[in-house]
Coordinates of C-alpha atoms in Angstrom, one line a residue:
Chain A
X1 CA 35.5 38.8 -30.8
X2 CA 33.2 41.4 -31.2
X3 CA 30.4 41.8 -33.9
X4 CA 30.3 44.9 -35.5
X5 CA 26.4 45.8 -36.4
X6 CA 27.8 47.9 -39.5
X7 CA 29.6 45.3 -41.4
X8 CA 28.9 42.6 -43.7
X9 CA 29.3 39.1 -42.7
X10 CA 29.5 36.4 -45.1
X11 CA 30.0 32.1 -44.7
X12 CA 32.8 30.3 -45.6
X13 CA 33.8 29.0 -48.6
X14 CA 35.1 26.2 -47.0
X15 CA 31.6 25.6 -45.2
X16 CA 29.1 23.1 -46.9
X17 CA 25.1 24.0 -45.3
X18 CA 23.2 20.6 -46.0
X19 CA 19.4 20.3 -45.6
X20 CA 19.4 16.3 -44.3
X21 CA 16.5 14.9 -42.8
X22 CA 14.7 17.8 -41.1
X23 CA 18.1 19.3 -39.9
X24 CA 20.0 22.1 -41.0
X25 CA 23.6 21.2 -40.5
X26 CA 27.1 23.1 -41.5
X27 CA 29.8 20.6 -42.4
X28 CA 33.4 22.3 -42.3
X29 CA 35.5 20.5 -45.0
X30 CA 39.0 22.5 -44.5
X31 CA 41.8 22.3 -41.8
X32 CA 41.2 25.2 -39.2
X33 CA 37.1 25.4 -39.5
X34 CA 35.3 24.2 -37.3
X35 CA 36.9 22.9 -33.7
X36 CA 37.5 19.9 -34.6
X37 CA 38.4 17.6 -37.7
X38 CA 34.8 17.0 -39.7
X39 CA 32.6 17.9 -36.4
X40 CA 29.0 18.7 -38.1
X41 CA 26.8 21.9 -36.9
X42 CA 23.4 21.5 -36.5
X43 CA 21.6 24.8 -36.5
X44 CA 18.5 25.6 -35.1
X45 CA 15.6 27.5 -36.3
X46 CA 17.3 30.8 -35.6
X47 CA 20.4 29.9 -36.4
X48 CA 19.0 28.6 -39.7
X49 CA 17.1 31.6 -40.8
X50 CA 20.5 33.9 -39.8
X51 CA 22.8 31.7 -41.9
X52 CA 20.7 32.1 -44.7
X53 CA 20.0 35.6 -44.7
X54 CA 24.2 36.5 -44.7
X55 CA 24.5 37.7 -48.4
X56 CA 26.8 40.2 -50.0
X57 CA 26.2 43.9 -48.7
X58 CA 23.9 43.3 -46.4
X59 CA 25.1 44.1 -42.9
X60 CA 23.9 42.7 -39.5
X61 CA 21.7 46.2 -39.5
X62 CA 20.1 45.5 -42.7
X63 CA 19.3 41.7 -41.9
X64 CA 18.1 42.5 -38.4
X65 CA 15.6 45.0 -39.5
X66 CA 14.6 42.8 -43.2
X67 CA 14.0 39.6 -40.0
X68 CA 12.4 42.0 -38.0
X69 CA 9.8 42.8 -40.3
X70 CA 9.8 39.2 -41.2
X71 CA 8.7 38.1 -38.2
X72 CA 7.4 40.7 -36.6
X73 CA 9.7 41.0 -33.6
X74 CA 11.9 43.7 -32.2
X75 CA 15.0 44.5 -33.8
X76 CA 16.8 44.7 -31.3
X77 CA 15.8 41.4 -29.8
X78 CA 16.7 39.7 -33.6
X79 CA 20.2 42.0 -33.5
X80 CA 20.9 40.1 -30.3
X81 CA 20.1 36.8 -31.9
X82 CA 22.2 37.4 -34.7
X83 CA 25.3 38.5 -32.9
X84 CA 24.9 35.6 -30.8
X85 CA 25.4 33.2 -33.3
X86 CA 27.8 35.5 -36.0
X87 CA 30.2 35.1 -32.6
X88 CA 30.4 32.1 -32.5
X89 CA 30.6 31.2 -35.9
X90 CA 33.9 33.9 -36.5
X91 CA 35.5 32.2 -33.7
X92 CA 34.6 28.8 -35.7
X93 CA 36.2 31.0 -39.0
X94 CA 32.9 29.7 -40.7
X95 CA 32.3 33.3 -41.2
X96 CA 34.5 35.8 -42.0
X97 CA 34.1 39.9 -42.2
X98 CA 33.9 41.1 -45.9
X99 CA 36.2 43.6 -47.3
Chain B
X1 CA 29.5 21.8 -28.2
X2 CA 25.9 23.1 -27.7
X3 CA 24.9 27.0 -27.9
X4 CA 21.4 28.6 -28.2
X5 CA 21.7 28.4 -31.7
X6 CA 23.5 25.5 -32.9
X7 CA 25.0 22.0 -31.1
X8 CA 27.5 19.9 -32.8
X9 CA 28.1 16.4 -33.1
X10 CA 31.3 14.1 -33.9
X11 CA 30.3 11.9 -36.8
X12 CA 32.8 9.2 -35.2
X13 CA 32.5 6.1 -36.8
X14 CA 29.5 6.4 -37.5
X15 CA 28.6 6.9 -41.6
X16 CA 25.2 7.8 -41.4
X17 CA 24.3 10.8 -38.7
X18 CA 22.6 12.7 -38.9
X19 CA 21.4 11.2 -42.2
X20 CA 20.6 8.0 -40.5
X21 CA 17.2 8.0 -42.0
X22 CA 18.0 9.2 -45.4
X23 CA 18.0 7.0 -48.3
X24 CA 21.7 6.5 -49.2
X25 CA 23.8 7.5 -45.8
X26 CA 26.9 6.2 -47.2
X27 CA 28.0 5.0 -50.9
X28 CA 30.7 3.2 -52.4
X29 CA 32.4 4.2 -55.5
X30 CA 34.9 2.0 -57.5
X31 CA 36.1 4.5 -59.4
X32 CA 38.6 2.0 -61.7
X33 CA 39.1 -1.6 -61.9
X34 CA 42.5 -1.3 -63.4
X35 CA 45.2 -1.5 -60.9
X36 CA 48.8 -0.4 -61.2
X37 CA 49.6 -3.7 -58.8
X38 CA 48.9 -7.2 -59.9
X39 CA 48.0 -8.3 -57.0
X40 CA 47.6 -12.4 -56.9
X41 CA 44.7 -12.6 -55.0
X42 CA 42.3 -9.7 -55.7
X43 CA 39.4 -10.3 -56.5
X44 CA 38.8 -7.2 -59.3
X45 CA 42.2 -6.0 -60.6
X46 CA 42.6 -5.5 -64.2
X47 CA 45.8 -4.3 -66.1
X48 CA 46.5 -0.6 -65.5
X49 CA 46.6 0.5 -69.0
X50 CA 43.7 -1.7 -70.6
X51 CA 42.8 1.1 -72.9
X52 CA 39.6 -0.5 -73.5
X53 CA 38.3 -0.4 -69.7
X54 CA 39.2 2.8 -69.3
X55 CA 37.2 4.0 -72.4
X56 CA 34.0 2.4 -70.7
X57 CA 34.3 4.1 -66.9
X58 CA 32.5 6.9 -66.0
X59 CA 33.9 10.2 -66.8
X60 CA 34.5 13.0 -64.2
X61 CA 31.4 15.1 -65.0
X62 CA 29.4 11.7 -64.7
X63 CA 31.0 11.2 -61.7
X64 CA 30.4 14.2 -60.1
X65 CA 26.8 14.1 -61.4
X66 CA 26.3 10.6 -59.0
X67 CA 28.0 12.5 -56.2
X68 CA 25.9 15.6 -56.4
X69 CA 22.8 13.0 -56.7
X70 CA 24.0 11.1 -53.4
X71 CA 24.4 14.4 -51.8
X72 CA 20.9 15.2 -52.6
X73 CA 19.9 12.0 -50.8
X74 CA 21.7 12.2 -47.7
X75 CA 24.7 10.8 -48.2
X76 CA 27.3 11.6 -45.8
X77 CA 30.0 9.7 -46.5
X78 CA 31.6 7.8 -49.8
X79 CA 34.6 5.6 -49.9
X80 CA 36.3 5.9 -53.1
X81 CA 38.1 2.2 -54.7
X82 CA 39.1 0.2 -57.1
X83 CA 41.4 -1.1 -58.6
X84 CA 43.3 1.9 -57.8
X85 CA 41.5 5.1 -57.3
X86 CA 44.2 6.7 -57.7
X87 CA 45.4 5.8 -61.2
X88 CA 42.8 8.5 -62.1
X89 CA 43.8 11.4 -63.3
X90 CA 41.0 13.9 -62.1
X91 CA 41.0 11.6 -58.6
X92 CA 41.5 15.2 -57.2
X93 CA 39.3 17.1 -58.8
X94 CA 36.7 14.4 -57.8
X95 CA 37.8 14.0 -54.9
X96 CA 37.2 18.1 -53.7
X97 CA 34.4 18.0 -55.5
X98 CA 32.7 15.4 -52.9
X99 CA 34.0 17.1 -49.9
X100 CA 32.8 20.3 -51.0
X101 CA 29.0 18.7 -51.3
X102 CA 29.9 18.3 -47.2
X103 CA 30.1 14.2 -47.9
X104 CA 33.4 12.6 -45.8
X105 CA 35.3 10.7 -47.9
X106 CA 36.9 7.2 -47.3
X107 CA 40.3 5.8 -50.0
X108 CA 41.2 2.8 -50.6
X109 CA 44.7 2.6 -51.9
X110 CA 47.7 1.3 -52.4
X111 CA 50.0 4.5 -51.8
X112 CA 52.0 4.2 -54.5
X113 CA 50.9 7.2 -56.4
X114 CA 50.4 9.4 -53.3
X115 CA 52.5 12.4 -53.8
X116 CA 53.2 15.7 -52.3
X117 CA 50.1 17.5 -53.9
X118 CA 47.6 15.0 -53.3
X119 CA 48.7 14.9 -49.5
X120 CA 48.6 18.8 -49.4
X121 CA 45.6 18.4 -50.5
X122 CA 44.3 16.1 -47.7
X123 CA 45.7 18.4 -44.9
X124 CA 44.3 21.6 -46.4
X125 CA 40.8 19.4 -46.8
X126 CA 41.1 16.3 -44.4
X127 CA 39.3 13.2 -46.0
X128 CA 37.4 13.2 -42.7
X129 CA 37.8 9.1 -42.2
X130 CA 41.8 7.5 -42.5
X131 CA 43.2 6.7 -45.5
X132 CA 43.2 2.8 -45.8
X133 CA 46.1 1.4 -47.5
X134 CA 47.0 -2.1 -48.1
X135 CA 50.5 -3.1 -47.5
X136 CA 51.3 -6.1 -48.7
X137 CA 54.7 -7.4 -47.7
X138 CA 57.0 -6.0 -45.5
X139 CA 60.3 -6.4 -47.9
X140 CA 60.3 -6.0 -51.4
X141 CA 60.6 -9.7 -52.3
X142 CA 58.0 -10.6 -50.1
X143 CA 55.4 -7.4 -51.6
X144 CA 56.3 -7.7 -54.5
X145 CA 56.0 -11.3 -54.7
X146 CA 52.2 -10.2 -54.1
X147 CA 51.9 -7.2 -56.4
X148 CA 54.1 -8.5 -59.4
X149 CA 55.2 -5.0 -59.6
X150 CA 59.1 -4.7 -59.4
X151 CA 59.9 -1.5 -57.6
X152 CA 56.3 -1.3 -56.3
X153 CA 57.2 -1.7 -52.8
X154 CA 59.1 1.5 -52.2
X155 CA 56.6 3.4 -53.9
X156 CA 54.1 2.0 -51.4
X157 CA 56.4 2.9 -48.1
X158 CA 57.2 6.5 -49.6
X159 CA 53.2 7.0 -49.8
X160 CA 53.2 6.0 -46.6
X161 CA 55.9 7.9 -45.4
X162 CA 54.2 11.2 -46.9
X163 CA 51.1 10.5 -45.2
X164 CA 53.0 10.2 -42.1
X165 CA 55.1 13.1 -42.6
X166 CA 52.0 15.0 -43.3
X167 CA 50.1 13.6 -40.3
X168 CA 47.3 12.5 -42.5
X169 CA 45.6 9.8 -40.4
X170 CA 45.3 6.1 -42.1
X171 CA 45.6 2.6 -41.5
X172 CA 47.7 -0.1 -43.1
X173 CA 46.2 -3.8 -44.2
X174 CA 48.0 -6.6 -45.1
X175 CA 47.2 -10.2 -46.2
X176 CA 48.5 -13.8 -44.9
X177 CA 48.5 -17.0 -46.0
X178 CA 50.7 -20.3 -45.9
X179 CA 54.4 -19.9 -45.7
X180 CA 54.1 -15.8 -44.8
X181 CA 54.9 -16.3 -41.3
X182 CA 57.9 -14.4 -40.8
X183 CA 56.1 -11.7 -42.8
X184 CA 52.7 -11.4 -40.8
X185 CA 55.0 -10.7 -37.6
X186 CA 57.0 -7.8 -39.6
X187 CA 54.0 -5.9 -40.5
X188 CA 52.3 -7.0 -37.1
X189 CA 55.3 -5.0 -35.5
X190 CA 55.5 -2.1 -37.7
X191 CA 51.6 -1.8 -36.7
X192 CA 52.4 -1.9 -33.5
X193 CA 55.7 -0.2 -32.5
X194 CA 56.0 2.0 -35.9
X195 CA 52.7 2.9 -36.5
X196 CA 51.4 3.1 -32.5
X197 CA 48.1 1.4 -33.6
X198 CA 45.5 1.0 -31.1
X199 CA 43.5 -1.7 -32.6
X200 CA 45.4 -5.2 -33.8
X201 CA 47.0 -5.8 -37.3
X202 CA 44.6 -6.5 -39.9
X203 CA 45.3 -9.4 -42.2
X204 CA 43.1 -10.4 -45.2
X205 CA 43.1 -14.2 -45.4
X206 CA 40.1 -15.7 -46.3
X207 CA 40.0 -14.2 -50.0
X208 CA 37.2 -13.5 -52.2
X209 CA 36.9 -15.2 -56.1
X210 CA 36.7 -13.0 -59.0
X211 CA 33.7 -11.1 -58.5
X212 CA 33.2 -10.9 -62.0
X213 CA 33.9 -14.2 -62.4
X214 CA 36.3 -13.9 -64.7
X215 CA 40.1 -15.2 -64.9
X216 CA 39.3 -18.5 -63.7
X217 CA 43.0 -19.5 -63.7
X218 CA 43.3 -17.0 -61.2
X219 CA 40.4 -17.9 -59.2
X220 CA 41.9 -21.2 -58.8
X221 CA 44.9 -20.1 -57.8
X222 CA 43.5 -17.5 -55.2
X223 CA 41.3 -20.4 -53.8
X224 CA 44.9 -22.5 -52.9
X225 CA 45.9 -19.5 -51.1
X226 CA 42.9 -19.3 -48.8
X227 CA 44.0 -19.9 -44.9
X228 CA 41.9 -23.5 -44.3
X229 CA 39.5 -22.6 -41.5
X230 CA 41.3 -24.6 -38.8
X231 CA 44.4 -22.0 -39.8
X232 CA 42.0 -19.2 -39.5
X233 CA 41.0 -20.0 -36.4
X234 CA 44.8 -20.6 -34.9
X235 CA 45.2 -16.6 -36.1
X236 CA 42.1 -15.9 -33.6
X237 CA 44.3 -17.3 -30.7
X238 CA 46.4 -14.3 -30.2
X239 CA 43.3 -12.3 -29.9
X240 CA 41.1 -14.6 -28.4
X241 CA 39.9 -12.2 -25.5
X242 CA 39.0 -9.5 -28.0
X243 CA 37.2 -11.9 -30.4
X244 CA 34.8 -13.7 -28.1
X245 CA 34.1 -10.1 -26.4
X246 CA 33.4 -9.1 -30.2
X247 CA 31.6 -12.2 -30.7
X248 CA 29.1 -12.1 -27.8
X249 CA 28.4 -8.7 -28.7
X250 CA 27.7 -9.7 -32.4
X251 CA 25.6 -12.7 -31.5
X252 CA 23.7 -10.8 -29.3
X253 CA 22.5 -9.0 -32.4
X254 CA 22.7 -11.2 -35.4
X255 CA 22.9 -15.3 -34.7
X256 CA 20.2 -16.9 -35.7
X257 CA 18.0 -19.0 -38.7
X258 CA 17.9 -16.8 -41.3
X259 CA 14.7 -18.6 -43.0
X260 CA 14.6 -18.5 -47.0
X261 CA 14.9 -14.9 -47.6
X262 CA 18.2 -14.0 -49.2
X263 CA 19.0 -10.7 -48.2
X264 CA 19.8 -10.5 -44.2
X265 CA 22.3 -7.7 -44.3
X266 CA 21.9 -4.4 -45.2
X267 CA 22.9 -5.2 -48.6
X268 CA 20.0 -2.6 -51.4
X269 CA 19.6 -0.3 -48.5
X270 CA 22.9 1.7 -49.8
X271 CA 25.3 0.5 -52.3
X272 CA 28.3 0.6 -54.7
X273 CA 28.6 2.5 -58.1
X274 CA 31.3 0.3 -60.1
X275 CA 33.7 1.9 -62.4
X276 CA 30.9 1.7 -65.3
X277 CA 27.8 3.5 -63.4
X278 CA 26.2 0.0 -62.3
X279 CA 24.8 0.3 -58.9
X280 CA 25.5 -3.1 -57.0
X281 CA 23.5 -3.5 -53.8
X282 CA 26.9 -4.0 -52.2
X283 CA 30.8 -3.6 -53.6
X284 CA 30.9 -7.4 -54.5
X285 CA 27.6 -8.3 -55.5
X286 CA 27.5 -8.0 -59.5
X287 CA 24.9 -10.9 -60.4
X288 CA 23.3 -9.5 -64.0
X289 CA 20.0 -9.7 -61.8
X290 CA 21.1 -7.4 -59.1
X291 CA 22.8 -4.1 -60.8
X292 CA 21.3 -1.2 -61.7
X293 CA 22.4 0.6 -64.1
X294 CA 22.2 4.3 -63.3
X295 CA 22.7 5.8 -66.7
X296 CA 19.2 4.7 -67.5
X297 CA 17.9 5.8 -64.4
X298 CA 18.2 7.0 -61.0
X299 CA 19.5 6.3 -57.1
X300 CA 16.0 7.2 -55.6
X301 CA 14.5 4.1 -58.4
X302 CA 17.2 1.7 -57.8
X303 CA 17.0 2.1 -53.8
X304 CA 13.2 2.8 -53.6
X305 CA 11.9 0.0 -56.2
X306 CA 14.7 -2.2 -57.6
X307 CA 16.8 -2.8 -54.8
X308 CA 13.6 -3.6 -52.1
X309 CA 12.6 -6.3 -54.9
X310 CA 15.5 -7.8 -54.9
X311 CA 15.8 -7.9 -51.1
X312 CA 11.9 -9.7 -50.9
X313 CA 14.0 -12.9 -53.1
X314 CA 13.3 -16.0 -51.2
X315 CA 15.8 -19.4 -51.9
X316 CA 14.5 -22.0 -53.8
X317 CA 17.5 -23.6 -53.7
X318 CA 16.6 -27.5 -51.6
X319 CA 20.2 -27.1 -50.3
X320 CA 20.5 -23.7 -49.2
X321 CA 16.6 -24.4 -47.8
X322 CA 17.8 -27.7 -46.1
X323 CA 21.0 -25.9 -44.6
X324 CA 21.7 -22.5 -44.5
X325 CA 17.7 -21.0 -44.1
X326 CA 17.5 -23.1 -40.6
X327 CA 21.6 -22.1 -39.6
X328 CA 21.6 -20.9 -36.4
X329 CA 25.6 -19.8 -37.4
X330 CA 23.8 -17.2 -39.9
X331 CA 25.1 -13.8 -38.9
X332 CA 28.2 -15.3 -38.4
X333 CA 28.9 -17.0 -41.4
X334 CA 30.2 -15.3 -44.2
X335 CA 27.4 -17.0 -46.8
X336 CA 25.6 -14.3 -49.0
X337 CA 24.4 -13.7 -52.0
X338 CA 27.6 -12.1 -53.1
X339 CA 29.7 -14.6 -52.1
X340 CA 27.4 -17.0 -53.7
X341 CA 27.6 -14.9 -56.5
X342 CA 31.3 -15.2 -56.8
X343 CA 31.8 -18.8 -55.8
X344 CA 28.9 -20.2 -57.6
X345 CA 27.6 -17.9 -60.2
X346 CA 24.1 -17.9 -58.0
X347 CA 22.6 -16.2 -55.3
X348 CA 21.7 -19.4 -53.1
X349 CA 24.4 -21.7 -53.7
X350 CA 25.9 -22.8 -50.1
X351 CA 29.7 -21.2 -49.9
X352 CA 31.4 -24.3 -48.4
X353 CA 34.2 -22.6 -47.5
X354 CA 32.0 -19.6 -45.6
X355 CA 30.4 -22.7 -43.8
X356 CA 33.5 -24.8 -43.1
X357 CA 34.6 -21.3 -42.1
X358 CA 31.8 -20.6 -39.4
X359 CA 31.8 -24.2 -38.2
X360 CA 35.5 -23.6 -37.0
X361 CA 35.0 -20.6 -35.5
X362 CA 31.8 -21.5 -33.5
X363 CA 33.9 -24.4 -32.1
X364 CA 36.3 -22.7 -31.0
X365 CA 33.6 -20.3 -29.0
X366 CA 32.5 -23.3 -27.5
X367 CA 28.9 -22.6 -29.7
X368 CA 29.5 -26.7 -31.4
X369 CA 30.7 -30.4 -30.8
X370 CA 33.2 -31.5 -32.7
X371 CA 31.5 -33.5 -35.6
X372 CA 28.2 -31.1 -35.4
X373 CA 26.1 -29.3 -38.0
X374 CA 25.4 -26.3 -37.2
X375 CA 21.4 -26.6 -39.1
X376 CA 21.0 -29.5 -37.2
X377 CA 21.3 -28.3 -33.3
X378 CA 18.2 -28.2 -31.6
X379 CA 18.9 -26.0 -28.6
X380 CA 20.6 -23.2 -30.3
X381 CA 18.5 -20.6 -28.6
X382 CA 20.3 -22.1 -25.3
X383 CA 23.7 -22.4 -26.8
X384 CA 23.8 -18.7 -27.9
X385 CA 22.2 -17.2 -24.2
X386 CA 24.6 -19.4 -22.8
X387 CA 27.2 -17.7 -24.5
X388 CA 25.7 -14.0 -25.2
X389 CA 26.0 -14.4 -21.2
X390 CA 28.5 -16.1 -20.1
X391 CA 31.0 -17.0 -23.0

């Protein structure tokens, strides 16, 4: 399952992201997300900040390079980061591929 | 699963994690206290279509508003009762509403409203924790002789034959007392051999009053078909490896003098919402003292303030002081202020029927003498590493 760098990538509606205690978890509420039956994600840091920057048009380019500047780090390093996670997520169908 | 980005964890049984230090992990809602069953020994049914009841509950957007709020505060789970939850029209749209603030979501129900779209709904957006049903009877005479509801039985088995169909997990509970024998060992079997169960039948026998203290026909009448505590402790048998092994483990935690301080459980620290939008600091506890009512304020209030005040109550009560404070059974006794609540109209009163309860039980574990008080034995501390060790 390969992430294409050009496309948009947004969550699932079926995904709740809850802020509880100082964790930043993803609870899947519908049969077929997630791996198993009400499992709970916790993301970290990274994870965090990519989760929250997947919005309507902006592609895994466009949030690479807006984290990049961010946080002053190489693009290509964040690109990495964010493919790492966007994989396993689609293969979670917490994500899926707009348009 | 653990990645460089994200691990995951089973919530399990457990209600609380990750929100295990958040101020309401886990919330009861009654949503109704009318019932479409009449059941003869509950302890909150009203009639199903007392207009006047259901003017007064909470309506959905009121609802949701106390779910969103518990969201907010780390709630991770709910269990939704009543009466029957499901007599609610919008139980649904309440119902998606919760899971989609990521909150699990426990029912209590009877079944016999389930129907094909609310169990479509439960496979497209699993509850997360079974579906708890009670199952009264395991005929139609014998349910029904329960739930004073002629054809109420076969509504209950087609719920719970949609919930099977649909492989929507839940478990079944039934209740016993005198001369419902040959019934206990029907829905024992159909636990067992139908249902492939992995843990024993559970039967309801030592009943709780009114908790609004209300009907008191009924309470007497629900009181003559409590299991005596000699009876209760004849049901142990059958399980008697499984309940000292539970027992130990227990006593290891909780056994103990209690002192004068009330609250011992874990009673304020969450809580129960009733059908009205009174916040109980547990499902039965509805002394006037104890219930918040959150249309004139908040959760964060009732569990930050009013609820740690009401846990700081000490007894005043001689009797309680004289028995329960110094019972080393405490923990293992039933006595609380709810139950004190609904027995006595207090919050110290002694429960004798919690007591006469404990006593049997803790003679049967070996724990007391035959014609011993459990306040008065010295060498508790031994009795209870004796058996914490070695049963």
């Amino acid at each position: 399952m390969e992430i294409d760098v050009n496309a948009v990538y947004l969550p699932s509606e079926d995904v709740v992201a809850r802020k509880i205690d100082d964790a930043f978890i993803l609870v899947p509420i519908a049969s077929g997300v997630g791996s198993m039956e009400d499992e709970l994600y916790t993301l970290n840091e990274t994870g965090h900040i990519i989760w929250e920057g997947l919005a309507p048009g902006r592609r895994v380019v466009d949030l690479a390079k807006s984290l990049a500047e961010e946080y002053d780090a190489s693009e290509e390093e964040i690109r990495q980061d964010i493919q790492g996670i966007l994989t396993e997520l689609l293969k979670l169908n917490m994500i899926h591929k707009d348009g | 699963m653990a990645s460089d980005y994200m691990k995951t964890e089973s919530l399990g049984s457990s209600a609380s994690w990750p929100g295990k230090n958040s101020l309401l992990p886990h919330l009861d809602m009654e949503l109704t206290e009318r019932c479409n069953n009449r059941c003869i020994h509950c302890y909150i049914n009203q009639p199903e279509n007392d207009a006047q009841l259901k003017v007064r509950e909470l309506s959905t957007d009121e609802i949701k508003a106390i779910v969103k709020d518990a969201a907010g505060l780390g709630c991770m789970s709910i269990r939704f009762t009543g009466g029957e939850p499901l007599l609610r029209e919008d139980f649904s749209e309440i119902y998606l509403f919760t899971r989609r603030q990521g909150i699990r979501v426990t029912l209590f129900t009877n079944a016999t409203l389930m129907d094909e779209a609310l169990t479509d709904l439960f496979v497209k957006y699993p509850p997360g924790s079974p579906v708890e049903v009670t199952l009264y009877g395991m005929t139609s005479d014998s349910y029904e002789a329960i739930s004073l509801v002629k054809g109420s039985f076969a509504k209950a088995m087609a719920g719970i034959g949609l919930l099977r169909k649909k492989g929507i997990p839940f478990y079944v509970k039934s209740i016993y007392f005198k001369g419902r024998e040959a019934d206990k060992e029907a829905f024992a079997d159909f636990v067992e051999k139908d249902l492939s169960a992995d843990t024993p039948p559970a039967f309801s026998m030592n009943f709780d009053l009114r908790a609004r203290r209300d009907m008191p026909a009924k309470v007497d009448f629900i009181k003559s078909l409590r299991v005596s505590p000699e009876e209760s402790v004849v049901a142990l048998e059958k399980y008697k490896d499984a309940y000292i092994k539970d027992s130990r483990r227990f006593a290891r935690k909780f056994m103990g003098p209690a002192g004068d301080r009330l609250f011992n459980c874990g009673c304020g620290k969450g809580g129960s919402v009733d059908a009205y939008g009174f916040f109980q600091p547990c499902l039965l506890l509805r002394h006037p003292e104890s219930v918040y009512d959150l249309k004139k304020g908040s959760f964060k209030q009732a569990l930050q303030v009013f609820f740690p005040e009401l846990r700081e109550k000490i007894s005043t009560n001689g009797k309680y002081l004289q028995r329960c404070a110094g019972c080393f059974l405490h923990g293992f006794c039933d006595q609380c202020p709810a139950k004190s609540w609904m027995e006595h109209g207090l919050l110290d009163e002694p429960v004798e029927y919690c007591c006469e309860l404990a006593h049997a039980k803790a003679r049967f574990l070996g724990l007391l003498g035959d014609k011993e008080r459990a306040w008065e034995v010295k060498d508790w501390k031994v009795r209870l590493d004796r058996f914490v060790t070695h049963g």
